[in-house]
Tab-separated table of C-alpha atoms in Angstrom:
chain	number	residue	atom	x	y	z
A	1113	UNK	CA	310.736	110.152	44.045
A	1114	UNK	CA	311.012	106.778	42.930
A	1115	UNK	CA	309.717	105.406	39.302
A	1116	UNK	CA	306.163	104.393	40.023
A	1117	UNK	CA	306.089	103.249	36.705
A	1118	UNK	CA	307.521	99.096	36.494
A	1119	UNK	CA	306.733	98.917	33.305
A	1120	UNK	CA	308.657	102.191	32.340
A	1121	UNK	CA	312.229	101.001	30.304
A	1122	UNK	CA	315.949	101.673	31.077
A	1123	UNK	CA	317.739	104.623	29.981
A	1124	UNK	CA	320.108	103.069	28.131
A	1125	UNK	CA	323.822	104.342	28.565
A	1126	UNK	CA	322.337	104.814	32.210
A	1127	UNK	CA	324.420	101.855	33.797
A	1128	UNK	CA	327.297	103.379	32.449
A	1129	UNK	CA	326.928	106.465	33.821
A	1130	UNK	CA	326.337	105.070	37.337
A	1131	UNK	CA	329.677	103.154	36.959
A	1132	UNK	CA	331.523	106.421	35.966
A	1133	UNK	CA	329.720	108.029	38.982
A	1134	UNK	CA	330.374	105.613	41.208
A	1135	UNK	CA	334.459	105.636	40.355
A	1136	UNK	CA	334.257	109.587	40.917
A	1137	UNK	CA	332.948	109.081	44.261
A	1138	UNK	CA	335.511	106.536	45.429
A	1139	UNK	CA	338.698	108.420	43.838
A	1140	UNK	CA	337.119	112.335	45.285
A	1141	UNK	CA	336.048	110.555	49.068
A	1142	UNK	CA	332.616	112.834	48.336
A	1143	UNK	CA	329.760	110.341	49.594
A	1144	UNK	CA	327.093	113.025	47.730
A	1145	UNK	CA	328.259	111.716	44.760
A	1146	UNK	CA	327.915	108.341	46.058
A	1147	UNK	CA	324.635	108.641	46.167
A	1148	UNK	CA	323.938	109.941	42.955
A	1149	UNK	CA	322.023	107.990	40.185
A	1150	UNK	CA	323.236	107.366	36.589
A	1151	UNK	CA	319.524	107.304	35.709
A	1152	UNK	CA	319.309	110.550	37.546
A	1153	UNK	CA	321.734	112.839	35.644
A	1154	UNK	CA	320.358	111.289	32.432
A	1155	UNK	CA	316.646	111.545	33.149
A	1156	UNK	CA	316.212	114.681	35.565
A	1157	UNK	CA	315.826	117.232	32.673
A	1158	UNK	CA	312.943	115.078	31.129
A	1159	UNK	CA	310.842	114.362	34.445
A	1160	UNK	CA	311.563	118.568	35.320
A	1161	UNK	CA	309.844	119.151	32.177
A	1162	UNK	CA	307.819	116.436	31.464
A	1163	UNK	CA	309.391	115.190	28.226
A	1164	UNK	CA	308.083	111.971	26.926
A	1165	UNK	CA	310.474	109.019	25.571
A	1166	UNK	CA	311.423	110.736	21.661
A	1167	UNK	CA	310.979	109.315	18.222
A	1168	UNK	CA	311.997	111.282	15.330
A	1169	UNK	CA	312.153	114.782	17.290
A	1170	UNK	CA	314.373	115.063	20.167
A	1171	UNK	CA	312.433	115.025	24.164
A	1172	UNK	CA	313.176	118.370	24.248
A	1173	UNK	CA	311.753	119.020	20.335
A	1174	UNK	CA	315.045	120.662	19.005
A	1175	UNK	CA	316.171	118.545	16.984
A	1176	UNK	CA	315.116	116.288	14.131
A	1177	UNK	CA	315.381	113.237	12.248
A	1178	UNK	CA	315.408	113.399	8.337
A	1179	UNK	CA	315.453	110.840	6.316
A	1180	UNK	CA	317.997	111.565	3.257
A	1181	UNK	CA	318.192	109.260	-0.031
A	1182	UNK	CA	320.693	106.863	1.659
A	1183	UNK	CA	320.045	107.078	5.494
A	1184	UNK	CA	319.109	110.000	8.374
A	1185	UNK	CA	320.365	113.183	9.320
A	1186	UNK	CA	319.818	114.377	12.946
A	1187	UNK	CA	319.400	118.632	12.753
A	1188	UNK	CA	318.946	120.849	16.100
A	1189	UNK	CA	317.432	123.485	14.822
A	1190	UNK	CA	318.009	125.493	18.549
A	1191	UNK	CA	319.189	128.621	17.900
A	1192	UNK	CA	317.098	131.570	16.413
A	1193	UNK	CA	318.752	131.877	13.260
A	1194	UNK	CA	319.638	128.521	12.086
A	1195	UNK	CA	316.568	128.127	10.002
A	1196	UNK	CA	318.296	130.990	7.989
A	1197	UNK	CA	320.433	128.581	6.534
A	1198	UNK	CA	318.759	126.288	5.195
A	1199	UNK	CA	318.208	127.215	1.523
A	1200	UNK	CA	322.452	127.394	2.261
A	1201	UNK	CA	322.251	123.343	2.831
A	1202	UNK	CA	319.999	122.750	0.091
A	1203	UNK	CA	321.909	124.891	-2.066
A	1204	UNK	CA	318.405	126.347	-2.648
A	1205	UNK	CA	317.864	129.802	-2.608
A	1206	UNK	CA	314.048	129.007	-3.099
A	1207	UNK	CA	313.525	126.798	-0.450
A	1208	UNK	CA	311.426	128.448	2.469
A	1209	UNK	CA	313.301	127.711	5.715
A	1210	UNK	CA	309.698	127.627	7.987
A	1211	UNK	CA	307.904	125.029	5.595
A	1212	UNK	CA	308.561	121.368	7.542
A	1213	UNK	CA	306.870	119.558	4.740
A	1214	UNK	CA	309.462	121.032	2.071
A	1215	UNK	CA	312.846	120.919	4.585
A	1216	UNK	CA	311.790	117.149	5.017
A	1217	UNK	CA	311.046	116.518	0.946
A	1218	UNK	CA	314.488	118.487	0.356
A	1219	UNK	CA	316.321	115.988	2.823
A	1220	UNK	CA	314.639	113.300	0.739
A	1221	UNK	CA	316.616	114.005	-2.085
A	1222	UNK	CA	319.862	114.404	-1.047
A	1223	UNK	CA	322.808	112.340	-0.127
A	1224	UNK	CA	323.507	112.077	3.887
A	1225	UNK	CA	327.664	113.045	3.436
A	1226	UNK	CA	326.617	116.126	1.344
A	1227	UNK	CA	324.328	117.507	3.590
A	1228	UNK	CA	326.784	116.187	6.795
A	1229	UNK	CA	329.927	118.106	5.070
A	1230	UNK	CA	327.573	121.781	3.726
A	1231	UNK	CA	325.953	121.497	7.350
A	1232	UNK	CA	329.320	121.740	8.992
A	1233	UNK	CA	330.726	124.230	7.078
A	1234	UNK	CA	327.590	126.506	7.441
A	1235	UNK	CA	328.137	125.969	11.459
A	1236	UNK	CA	324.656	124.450	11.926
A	1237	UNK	CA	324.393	121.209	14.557
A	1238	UNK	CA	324.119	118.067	12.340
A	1239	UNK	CA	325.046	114.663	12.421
A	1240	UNK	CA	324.917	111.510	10.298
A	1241	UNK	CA	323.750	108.066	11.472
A	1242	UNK	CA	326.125	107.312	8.987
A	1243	UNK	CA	329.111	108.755	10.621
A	1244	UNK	CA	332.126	107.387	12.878
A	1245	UNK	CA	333.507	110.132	15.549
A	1246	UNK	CA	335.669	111.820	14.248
A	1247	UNK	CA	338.155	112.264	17.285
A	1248	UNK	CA	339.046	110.238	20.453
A	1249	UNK	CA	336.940	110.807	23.356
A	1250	UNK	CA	339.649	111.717	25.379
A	1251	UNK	CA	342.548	113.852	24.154
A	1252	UNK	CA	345.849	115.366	25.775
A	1253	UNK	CA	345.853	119.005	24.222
A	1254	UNK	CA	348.684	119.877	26.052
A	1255	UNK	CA	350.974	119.366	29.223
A	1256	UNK	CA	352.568	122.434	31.345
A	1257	UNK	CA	354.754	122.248	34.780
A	1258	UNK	CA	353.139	119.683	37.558
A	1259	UNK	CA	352.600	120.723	41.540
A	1260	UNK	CA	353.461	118.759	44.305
A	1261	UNK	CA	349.350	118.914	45.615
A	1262	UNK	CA	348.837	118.277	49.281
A	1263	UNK	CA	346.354	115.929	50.261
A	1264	UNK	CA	343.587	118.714	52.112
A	1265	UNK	CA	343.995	121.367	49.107
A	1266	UNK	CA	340.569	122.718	47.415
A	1267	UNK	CA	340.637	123.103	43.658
A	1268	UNK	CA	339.619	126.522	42.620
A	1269	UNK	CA	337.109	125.718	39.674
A	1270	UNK	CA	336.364	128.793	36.944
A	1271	UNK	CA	333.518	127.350	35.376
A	1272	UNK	CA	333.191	128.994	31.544
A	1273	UNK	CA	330.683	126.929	30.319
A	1274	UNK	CA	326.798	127.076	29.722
A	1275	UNK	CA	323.927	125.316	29.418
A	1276	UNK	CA	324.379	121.540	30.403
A	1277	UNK	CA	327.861	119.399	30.082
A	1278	UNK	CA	330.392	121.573	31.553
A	1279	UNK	CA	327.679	123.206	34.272
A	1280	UNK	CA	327.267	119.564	35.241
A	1281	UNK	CA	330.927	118.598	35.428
A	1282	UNK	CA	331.420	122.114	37.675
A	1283	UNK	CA	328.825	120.991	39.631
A	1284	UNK	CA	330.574	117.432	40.369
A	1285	UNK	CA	333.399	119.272	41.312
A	1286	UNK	CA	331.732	120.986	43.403
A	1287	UNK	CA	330.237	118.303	45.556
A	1288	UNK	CA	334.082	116.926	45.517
A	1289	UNK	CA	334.836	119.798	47.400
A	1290	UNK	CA	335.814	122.373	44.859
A	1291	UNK	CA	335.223	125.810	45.232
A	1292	UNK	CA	333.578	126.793	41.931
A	1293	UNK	CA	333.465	130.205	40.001
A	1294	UNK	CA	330.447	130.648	37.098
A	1295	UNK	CA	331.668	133.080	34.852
A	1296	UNK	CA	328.894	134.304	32.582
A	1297	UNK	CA	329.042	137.374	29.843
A	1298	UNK	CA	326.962	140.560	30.720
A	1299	UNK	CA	325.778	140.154	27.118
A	1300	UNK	CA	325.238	136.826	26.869
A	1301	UNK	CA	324.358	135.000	29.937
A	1302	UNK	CA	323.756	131.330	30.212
A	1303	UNK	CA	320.720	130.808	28.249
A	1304	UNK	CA	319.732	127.538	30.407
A	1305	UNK	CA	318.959	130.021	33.296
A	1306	UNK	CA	315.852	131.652	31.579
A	1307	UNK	CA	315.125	128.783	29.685
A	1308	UNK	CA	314.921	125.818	31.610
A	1309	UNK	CA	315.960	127.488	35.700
A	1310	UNK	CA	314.703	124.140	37.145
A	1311	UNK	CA	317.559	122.007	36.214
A	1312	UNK	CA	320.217	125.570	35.813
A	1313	UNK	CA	319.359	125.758	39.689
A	1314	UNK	CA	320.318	121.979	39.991
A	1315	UNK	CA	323.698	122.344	37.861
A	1316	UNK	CA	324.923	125.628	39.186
A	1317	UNK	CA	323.814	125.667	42.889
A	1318	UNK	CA	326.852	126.167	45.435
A	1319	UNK	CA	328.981	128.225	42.803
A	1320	UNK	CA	329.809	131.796	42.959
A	1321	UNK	CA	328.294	133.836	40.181
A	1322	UNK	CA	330.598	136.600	38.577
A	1323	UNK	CA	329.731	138.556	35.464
A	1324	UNK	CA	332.024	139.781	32.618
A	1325	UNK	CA	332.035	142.177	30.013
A	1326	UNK	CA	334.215	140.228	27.539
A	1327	UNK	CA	334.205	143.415	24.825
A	1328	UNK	CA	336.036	145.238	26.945
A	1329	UNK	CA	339.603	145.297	27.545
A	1330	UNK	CA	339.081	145.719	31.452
A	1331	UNK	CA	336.433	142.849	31.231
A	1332	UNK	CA	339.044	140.723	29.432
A	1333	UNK	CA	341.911	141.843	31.531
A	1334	UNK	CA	340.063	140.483	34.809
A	1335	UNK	CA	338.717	137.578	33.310
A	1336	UNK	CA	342.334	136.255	32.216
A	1337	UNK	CA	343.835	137.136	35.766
A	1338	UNK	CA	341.073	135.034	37.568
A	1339	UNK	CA	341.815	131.638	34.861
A	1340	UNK	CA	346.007	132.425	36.102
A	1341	UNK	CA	344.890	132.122	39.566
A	1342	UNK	CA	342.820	128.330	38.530
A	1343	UNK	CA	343.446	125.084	39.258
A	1344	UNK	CA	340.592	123.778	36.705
A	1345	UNK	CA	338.997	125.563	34.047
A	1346	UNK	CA	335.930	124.344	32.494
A	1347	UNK	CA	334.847	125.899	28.666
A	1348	UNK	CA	332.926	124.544	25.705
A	1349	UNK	CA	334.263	126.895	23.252
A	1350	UNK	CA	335.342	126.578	19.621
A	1351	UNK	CA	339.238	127.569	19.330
A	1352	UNK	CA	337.860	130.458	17.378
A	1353	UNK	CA	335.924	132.047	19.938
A	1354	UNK	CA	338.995	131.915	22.682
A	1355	UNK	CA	341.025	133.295	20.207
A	1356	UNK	CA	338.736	136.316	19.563
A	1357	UNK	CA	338.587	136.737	23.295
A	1358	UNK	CA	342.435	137.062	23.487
A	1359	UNK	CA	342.982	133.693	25.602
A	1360	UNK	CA	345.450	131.504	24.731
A	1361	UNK	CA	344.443	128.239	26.521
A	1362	UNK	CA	348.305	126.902	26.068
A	1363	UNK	CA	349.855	130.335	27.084
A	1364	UNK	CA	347.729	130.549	30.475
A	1365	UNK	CA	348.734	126.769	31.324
A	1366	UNK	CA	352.225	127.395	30.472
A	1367	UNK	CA	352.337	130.434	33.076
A	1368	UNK	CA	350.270	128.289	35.640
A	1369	UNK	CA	351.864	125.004	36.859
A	1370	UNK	CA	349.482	122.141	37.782
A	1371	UNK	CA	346.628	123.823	35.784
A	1372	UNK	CA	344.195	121.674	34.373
A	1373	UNK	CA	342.232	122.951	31.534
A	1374	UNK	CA	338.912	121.119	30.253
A	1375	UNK	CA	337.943	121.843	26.467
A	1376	UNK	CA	334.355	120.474	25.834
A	1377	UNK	CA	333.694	120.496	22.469
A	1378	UNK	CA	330.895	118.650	20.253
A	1379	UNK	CA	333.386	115.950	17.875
A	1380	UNK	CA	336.990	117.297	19.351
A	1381	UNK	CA	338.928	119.731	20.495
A	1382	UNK	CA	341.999	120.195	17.557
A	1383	UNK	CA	341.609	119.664	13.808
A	1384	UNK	CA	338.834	120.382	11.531
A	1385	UNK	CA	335.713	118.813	14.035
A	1386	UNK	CA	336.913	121.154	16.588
A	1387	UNK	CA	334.954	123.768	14.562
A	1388	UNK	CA	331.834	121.526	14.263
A	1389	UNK	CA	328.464	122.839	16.017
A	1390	UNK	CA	327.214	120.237	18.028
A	1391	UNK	CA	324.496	119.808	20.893
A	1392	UNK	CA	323.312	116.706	23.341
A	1393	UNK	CA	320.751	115.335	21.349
A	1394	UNK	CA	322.562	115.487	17.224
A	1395	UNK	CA	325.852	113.934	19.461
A	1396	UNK	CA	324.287	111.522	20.729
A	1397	UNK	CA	322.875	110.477	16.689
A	1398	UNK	CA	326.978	111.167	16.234
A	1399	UNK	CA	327.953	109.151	18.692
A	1400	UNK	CA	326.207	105.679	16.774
A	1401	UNK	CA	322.923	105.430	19.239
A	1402	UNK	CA	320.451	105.921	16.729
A	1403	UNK	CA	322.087	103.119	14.956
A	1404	UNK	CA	322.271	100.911	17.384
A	1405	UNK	CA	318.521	101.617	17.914
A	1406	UNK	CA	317.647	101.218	14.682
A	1407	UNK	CA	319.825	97.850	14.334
A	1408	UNK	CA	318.324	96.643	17.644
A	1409	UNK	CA	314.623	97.823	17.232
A	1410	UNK	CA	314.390	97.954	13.559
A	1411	UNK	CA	313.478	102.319	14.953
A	1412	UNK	CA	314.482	105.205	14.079
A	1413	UNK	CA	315.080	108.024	16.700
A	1414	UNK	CA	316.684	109.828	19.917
A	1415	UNK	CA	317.875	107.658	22.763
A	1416	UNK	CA	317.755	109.540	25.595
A	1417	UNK	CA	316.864	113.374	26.540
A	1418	UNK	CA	320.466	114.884	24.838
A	1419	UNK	CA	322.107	112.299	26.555
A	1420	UNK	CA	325.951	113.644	25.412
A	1421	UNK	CA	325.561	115.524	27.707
A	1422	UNK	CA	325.373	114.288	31.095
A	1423	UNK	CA	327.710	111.611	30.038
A	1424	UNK	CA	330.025	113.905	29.129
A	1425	UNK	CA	329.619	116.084	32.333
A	1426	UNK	CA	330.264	112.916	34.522
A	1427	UNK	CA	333.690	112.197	32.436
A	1428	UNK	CA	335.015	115.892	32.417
A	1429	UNK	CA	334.859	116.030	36.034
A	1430	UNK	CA	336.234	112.950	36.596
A	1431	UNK	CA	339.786	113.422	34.209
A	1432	UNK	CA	339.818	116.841	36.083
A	1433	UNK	CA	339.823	115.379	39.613
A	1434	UNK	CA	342.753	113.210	38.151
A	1435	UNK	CA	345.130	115.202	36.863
A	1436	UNK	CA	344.165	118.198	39.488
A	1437	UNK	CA	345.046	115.831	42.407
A	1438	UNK	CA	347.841	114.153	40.445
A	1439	UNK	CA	349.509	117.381	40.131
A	1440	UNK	CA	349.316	117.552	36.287
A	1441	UNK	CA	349.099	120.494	33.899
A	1442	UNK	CA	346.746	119.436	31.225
A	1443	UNK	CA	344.637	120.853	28.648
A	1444	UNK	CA	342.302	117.830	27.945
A	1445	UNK	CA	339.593	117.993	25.126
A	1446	UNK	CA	336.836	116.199	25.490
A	1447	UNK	CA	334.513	115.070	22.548
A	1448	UNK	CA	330.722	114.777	23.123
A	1449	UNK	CA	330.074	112.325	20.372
A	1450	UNK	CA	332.888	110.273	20.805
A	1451	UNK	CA	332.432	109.595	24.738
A	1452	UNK	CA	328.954	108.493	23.538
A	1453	UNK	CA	330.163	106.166	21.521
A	1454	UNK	CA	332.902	104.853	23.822
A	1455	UNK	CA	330.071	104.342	26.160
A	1456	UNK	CA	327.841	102.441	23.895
A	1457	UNK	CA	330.912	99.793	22.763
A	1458	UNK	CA	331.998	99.413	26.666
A	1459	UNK	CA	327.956	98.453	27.116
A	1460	UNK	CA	327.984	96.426	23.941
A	1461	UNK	CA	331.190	94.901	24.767
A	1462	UNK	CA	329.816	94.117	28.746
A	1463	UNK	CA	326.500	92.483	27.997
A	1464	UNK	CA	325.276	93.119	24.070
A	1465	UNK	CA	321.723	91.301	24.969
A	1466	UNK	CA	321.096	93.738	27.966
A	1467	UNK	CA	322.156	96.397	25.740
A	1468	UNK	CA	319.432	95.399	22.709
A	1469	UNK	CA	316.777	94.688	24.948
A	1470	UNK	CA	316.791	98.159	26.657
A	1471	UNK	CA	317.072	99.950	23.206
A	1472	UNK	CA	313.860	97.686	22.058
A	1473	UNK	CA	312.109	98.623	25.218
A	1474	UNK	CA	312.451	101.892	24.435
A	1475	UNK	CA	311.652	102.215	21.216
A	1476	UNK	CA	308.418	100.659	21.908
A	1477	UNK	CA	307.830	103.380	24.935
A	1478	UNK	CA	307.527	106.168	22.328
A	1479	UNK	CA	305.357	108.825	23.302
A	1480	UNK	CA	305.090	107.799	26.920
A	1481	UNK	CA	306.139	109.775	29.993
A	1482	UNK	CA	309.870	109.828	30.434
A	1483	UNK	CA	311.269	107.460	33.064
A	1484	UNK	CA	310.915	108.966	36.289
A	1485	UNK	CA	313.870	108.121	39.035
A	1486	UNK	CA	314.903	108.888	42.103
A	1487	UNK	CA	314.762	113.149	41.809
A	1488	UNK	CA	316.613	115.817	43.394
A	1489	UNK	CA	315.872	119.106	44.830
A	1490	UNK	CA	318.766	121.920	45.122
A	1491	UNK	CA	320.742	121.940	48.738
A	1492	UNK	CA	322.578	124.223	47.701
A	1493	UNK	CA	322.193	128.174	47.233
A	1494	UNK	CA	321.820	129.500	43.997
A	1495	UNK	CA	323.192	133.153	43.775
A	1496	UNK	CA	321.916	135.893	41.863
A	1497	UNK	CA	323.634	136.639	38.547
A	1498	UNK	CA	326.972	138.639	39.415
A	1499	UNK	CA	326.345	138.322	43.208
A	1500	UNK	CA	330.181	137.663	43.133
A	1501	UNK	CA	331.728	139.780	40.470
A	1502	UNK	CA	333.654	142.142	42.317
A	1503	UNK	CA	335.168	139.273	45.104
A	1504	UNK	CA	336.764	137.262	41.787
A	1505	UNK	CA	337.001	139.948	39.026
A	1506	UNK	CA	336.850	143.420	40.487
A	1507	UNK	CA	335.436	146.390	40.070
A	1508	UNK	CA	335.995	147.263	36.611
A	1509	UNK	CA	335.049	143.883	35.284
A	1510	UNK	CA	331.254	144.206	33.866
């Protein structure tokens, strides 16, 4: 399905994407990801749900714009208990964390770096159009023992991840020709597959499904001995959480030569921003796009439908399909805010005009139906949840 809509704007960022894609293609051989669309990573979440192009609150209503005394503060309010926190930010014990009219007045009167720095600390998603990233968008964590790799091996993907970056750089690797793992806790399974199963069966199609019981030893036990037997592993944990699960990233690559290990994080994978809470749509206000929308359109709000993420998706499969088939060992860390804002500059940098016309366009397209591009429909199966358990983690594993 094509856009039927001429007058409908760019995507911005979406050109960039397409290049990305298009490099993927030609260094993996895999001519179905040729034929995917920038605009169609970007944009296929909105059309499935029939977002319209955002102002202040995110396409997918999440998250927020607040305007503070000395510039705007992006909060995704997506989990349950976040409100919770609130009178926490405000350092106000009296403020009622469901009244909208009195979160916005209490932004109002507040400095943007206070809120930015309490926010952190309290682990809620918030961002700054303020801010610079905080880390590079591409770091080496860590290198272990290379592998000769012959030229017709498959990469054995364990997929870790939920909801929408690291599903979609799996899923890349998949149409490369990787033989992908989802590994999902019997607790806590992927919340995209309830809550949005239209683009879930889109991202995770073609992968095996195994379930874990992670608070178990023999859940933990499995779990570990299917990431030694990797050649990627995809996860968009904190440090914190891996270390409460007993992995050690560094000690698994170590024992595993030619591993490559992908660490998808919101501002950075080592340092203080690797424990900073972040989704698509705040990283994206991170990663300077509200700023340049603002600078461009005299507008404030979202660019995109939690755009971080597909971007970042596209550029975590492509470093893995490097150092897999160069034979590296590598824990890379990949920051969400900061590949948006690497994107942005390398757009800025190419053609600035282009750049601030499409970011005028859409601010003035606020409210209207999202862009609609050239769709997909899954080709591939989607299995039932744990359909594989036993073949990759045994019997005793959930």
């Amino acid at each position: 399905m094509l856009n039927d809509r001429p007058d409908a704007p760019a995507i911005p960022l979406a050109r960039w994407a397409g290049r990305q894609l298009l490099q993927l293609a030609e260094e993996t051989g895999s001519k179905r990801i040729a034929a995917l669309l920038g605009e169609t990573l970007l944009g296929e979440r909105a059309v499935l749900n029939d977002f319209t192009i955002p102002g202040r609150q995110s396409a997918g209503g999440g998250c927020r714009l607040y305007e503070t005394r000395d510039g705007w503060i992006a909060l995704n309010l997506a989990r349950s208990d976040d409100r919770d926190l609130l009178p926490a930010l405000f350092r106000d014990a009296s403020l009622d964390p469901r009244d909208d009219a009195g979160i916005t007045s209490a932004f109002s009167l507040r400095p943007s770096a206070n809120l930015l720095t309490q926010g952190r600390e309290l682990g809620l998603a918030i961002a700054s159009t303020n801010e610079e990233p905080a880390s590079p968008p591409i770091a080496l964590l860590a290198e272990g023992q290379e592998v000769l790799r012959c030229p017709e091996n498959r990469p054995l993907v364990v997929d870790l991840s939920a909801l929408w970056a690291g599903p979609l750089a799996g899923h890349l690797l998949s149409l490369a020709g990787g033989e992908v793992v989802k590994v999902e806790s019997r607790t806590r399974p992927d919340a995209m597959r309830q809550g949005d199963p239209a683009l879930f069966a889109l991202l995770n199609q073609g992968k095996a499904s195994a379930l874990v019981d992670i608070g178990t030893k023999e859940g933990r036990v499995a779990l570990i001995g299917l990431l030694r037997r990797a050649d990627i592993v995809i996860e968009a944990a904190r440090p914190r959480a891996l270390q409460q699960l007993g992995i050690d990233a560094r000690e698994i690559l170590d024992s595993q030569p030619g591993l490559v290990w992908l660490s998808i994080t919101a501002h950075g994978a080592s340092g203080v921003a690797a424990d900073w809470v972040g989704f698509g749509d705040d990283c994206g206000v991170a990663g300077e796009l509200s700023s340049a929308l603002s600078e461009a359109a005299g507008a404030t709000g979202f660019v995109g439908d939690a755009i971080a993420d597909p971007l970042t998706g596209i550029i975590a499969a492509r470093e893995a399909w490097r150092h897999w088939r160069a034979g590296k060992s590598s824990r890379i860390g990949l920051s969400m805010s900061s590949i948006v804002a690497s994107a942005l500059a390398e757009e800025q940098t190419c053609d600035p005009d282009l750049v601030a016309h499409e970011l005028v366009e859409w601010a003035n397209a606020t409210g209207t139906p999202f862009p609609v591009c050239a769709m997909r429909t899954p080709e591939g199966v989607l299995r039932p949840l744990g359909a594989d358990t036993t073949q990759w983690l045994g019997d005793g594993a959930c």
